Tab-separated table of C-alpha atoms in Angstrom:
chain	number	residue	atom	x	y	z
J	1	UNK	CA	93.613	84.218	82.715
J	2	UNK	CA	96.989	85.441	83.241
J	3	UNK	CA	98.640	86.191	80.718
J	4	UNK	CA	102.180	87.622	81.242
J	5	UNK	CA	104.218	85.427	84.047
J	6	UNK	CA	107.122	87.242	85.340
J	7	UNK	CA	109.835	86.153	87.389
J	8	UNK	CA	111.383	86.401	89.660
J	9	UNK	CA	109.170	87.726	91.797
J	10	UNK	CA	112.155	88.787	93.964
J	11	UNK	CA	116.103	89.454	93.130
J	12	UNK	CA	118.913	90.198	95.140
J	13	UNK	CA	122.027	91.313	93.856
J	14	UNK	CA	125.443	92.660	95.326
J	15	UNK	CA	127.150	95.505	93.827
J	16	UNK	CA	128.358	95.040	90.757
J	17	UNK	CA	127.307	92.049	89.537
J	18	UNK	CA	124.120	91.558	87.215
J	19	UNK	CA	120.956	89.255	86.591
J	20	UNK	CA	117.984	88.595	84.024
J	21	UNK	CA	114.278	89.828	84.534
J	22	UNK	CA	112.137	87.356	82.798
J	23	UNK	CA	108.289	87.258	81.255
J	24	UNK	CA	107.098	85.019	79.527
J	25	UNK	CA	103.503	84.991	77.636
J	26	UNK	CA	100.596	82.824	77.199
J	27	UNK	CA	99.993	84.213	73.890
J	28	UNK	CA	101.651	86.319	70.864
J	29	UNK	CA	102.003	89.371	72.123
J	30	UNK	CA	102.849	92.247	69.544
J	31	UNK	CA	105.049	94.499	72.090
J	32	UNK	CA	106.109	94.437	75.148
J	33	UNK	CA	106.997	97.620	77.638
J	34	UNK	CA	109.412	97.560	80.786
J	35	UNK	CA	109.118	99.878	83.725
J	36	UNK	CA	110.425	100.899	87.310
J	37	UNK	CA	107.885	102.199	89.949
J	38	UNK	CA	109.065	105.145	91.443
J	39	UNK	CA	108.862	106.187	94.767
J	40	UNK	CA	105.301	107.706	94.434
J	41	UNK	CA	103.559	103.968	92.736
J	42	UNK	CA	103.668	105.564	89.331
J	43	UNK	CA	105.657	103.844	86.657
J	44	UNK	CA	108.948	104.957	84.796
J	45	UNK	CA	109.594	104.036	81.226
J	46	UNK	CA	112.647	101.634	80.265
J	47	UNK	CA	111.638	100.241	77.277
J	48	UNK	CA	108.987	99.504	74.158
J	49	UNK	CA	110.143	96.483	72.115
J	50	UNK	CA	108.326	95.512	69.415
J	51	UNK	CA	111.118	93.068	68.263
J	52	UNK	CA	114.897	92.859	68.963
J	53	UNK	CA	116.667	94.196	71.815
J	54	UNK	CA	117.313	97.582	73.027
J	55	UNK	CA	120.101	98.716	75.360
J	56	UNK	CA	120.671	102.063	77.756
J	57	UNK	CA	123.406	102.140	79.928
J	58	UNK	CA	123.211	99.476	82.199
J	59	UNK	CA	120.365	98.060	81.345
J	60	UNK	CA	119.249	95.998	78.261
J	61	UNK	CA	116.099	94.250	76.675
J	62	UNK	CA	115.108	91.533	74.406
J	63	UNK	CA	111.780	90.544	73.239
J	64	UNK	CA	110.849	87.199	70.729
J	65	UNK	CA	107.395	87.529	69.923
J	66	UNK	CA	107.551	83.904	68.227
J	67	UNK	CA	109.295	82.111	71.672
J	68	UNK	CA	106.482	84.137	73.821
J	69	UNK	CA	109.212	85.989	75.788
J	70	UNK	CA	111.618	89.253	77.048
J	71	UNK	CA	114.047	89.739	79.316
J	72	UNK	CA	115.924	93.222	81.087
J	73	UNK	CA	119.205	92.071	81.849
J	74	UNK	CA	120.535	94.607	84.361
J	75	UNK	CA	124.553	94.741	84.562
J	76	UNK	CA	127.025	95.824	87.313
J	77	UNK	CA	124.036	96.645	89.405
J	78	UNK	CA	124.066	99.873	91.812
J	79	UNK	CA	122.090	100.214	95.312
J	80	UNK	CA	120.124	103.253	93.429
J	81	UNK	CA	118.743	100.297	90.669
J	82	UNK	CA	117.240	99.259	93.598
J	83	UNK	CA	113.378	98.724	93.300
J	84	UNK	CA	110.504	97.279	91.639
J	85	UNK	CA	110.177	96.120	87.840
J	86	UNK	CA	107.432	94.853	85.675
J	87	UNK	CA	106.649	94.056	81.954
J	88	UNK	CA	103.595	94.934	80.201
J	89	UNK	CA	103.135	93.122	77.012
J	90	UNK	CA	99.718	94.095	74.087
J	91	UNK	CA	98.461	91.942	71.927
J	92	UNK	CA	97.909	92.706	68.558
J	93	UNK	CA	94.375	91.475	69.171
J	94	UNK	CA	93.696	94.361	71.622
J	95	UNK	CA	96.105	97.070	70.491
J	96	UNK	CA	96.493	99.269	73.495
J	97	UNK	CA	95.670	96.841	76.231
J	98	UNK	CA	99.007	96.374	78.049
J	99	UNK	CA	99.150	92.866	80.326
J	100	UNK	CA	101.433	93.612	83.378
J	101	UNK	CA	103.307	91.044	84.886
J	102	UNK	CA	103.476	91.073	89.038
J	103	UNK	CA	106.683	92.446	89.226
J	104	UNK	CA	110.114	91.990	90.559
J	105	UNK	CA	110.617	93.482	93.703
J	106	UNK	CA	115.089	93.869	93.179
J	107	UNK	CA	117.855	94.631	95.884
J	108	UNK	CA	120.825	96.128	95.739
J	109	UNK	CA	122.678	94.834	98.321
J	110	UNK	CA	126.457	96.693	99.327
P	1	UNK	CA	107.187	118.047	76.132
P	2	UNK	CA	104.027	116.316	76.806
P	3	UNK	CA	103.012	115.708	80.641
P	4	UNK	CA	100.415	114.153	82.522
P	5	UNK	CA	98.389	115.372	85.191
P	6	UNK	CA	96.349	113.127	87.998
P	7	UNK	CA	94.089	114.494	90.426
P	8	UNK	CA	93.260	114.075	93.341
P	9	UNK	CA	96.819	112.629	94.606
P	10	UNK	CA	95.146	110.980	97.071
P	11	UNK	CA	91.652	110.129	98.418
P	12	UNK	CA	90.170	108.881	101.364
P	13	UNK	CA	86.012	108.373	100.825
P	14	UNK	CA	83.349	106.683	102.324
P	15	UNK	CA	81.612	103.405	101.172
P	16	UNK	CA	78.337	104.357	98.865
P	17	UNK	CA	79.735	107.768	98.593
P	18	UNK	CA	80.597	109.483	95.157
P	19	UNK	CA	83.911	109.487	93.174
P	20	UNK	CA	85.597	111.728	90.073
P	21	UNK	CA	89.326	111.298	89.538
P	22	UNK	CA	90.835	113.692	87.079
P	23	UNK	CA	93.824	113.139	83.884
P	24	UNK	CA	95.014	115.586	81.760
P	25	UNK	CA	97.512	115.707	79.365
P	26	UNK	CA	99.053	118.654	78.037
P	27	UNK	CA	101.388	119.151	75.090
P	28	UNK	CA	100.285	115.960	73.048
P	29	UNK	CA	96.960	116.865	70.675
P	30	UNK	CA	94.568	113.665	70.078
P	31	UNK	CA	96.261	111.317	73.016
P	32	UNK	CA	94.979	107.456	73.217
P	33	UNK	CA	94.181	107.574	77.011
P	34	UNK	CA	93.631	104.718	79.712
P	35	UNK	CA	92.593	103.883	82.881
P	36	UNK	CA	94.543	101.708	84.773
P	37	UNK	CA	94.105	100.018	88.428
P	38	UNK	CA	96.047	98.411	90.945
P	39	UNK	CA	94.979	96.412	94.180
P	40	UNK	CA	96.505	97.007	97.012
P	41	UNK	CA	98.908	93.820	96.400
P	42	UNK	CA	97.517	93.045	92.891
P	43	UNK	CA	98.308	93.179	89.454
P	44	UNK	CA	97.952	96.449	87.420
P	45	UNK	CA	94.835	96.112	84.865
P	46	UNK	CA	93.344	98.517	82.067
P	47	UNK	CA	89.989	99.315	82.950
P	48	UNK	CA	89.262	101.752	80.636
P	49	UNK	CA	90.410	103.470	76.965
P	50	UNK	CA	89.312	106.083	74.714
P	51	UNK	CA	90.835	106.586	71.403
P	52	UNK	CA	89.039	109.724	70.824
P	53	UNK	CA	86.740	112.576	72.494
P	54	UNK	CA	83.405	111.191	73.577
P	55	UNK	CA	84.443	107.554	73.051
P	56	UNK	CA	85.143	105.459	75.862
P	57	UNK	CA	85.453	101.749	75.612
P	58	UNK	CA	85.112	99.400	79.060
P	59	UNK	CA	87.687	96.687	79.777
P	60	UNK	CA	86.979	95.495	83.236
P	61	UNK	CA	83.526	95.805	85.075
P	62	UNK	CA	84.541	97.368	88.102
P	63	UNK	CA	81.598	99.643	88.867
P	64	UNK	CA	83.101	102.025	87.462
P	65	UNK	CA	82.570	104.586	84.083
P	66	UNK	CA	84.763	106.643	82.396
P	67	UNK	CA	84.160	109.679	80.316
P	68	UNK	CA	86.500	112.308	77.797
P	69	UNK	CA	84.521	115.059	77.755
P	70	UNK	CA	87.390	116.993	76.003
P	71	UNK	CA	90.593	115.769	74.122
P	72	UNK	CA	93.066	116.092	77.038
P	73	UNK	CA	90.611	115.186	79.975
P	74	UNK	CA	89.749	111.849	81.026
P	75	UNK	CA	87.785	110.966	84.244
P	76	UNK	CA	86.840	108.252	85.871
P	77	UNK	CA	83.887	108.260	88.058
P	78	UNK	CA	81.462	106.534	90.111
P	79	UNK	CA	77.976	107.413	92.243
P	80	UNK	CA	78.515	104.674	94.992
P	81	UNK	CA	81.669	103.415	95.923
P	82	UNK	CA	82.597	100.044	97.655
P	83	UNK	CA	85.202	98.804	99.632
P	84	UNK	CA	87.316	97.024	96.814
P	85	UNK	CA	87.690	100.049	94.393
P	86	UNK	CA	90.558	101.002	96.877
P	87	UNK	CA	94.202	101.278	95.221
P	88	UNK	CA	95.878	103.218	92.764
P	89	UNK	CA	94.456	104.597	89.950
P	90	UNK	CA	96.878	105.337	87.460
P	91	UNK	CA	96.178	107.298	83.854
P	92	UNK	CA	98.331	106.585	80.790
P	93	UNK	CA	98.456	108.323	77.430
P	94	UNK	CA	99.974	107.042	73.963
P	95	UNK	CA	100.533	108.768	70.813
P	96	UNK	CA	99.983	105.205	69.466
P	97	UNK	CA	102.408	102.405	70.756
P	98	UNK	CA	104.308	103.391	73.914
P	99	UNK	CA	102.533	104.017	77.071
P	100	UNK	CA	103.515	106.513	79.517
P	101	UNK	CA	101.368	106.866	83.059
P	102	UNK	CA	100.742	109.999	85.507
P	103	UNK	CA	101.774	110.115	88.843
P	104	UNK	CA	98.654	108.210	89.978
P	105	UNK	CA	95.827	108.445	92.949
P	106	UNK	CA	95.899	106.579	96.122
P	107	UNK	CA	92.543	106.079	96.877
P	108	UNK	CA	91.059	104.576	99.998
P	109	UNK	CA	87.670	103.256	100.502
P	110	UNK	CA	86.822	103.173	104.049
């Protein structure tokens, strides 16, 4: 079954203003990855948490392998963060074998 | 640097006809690599991994095999193809934890 729920499946956002990106899991998960699809389908590194958070620039991550969860948090959003995001969490079960979630499809609105 | 390399970019083949897509990765000796697949509209799952030349370990039953005939090539094949292996096919490599993908190949089963 699924395994990694992510939400919201869509986000709008003016300028400058900033939201959460949320997945949670079914099970422990040992790590989790974020990414961007670029324009081609292919997917752009953000982050690999295996505990903690992580920030870069704008954008920042947090992963609790006990509460089954992580979150990007995406502040004073631009039209070029525009896009779609998606987790990919591995258990330590099945090291190597990400779980994506479905995405969130985000818009930068003016 | 280490990069990745996906060919064809894109496909277009015939039901029950034959299929090799290509990954290489350059720069990183030793790479854990993976298949992954994506639905037009669906989730992106693992289908295949190989921690080392030779060794290829099945995650999904797709039709499909995989092979690593040398330490920076993997391929994914099949003799007959049907209508729902269309998508993208995407290739990853890890040095161990993080995952990073290739530019991928659109393929469409017609």
């Amino acid at each position: 079954g699924d395994q990694v729920e992510q939400s919201p499946s869509a986000l709008s956002l003016h300028e400058g203003t900033g939201s959460a990106l949320r997945c949670n899991f079914t099970t422990t998960m040992r790590a989790v990855q974020w990414f961007r699809k670029n324009s081609r389908g292919s997917l752009i590194n953000l982050f690999y948490l295996a505990s903690g958070t992580k920030e870069n620039g704008r954008l920042k991550s947090a992963f609790d392998s006990k509460e089954r969860y992580s979150t990007l948090h995406i502040r004073d959003a631009q039209l070029e963060d525009s896009g779609t995001y998606f987790c990919a969490a591995e258990r330590g079960s099945a090291l190597g074998r990400l779980h994506f979630g479905a995405g969130t499809q985000l818009i930068v609105i003016p | 640097a280490q990069t990745i390399h996906q060919w064809p970019v894109a496909e277009i083949k015939a039901v029950g006809s034959p299929l090799s897509l290509g990954c290489t990765i350059k720069g990183k000796s030793s790479p854990n690599l993976y298949w992954y697949w994506q639905a037009t509209g669906g989730t992106l799952q693992q289908l295949f991994y190989s921690i080392t030349v030779g060794q290829v370990e099945s995650v999904v039953q797709l039709n499909l095999s995989a092979s690593r005939p040398k330490d920076d090539q993997f391929i994914l094949s099949t003799e007959k193809l049907l209508l729902s292996h269309s998508g993208f096919y995407l290739c990853a490599w890890s040095p161990g934890d993080e995952q990073y993908f290739g530019p991928g190949t659109r393929l469409t089963v017609l």
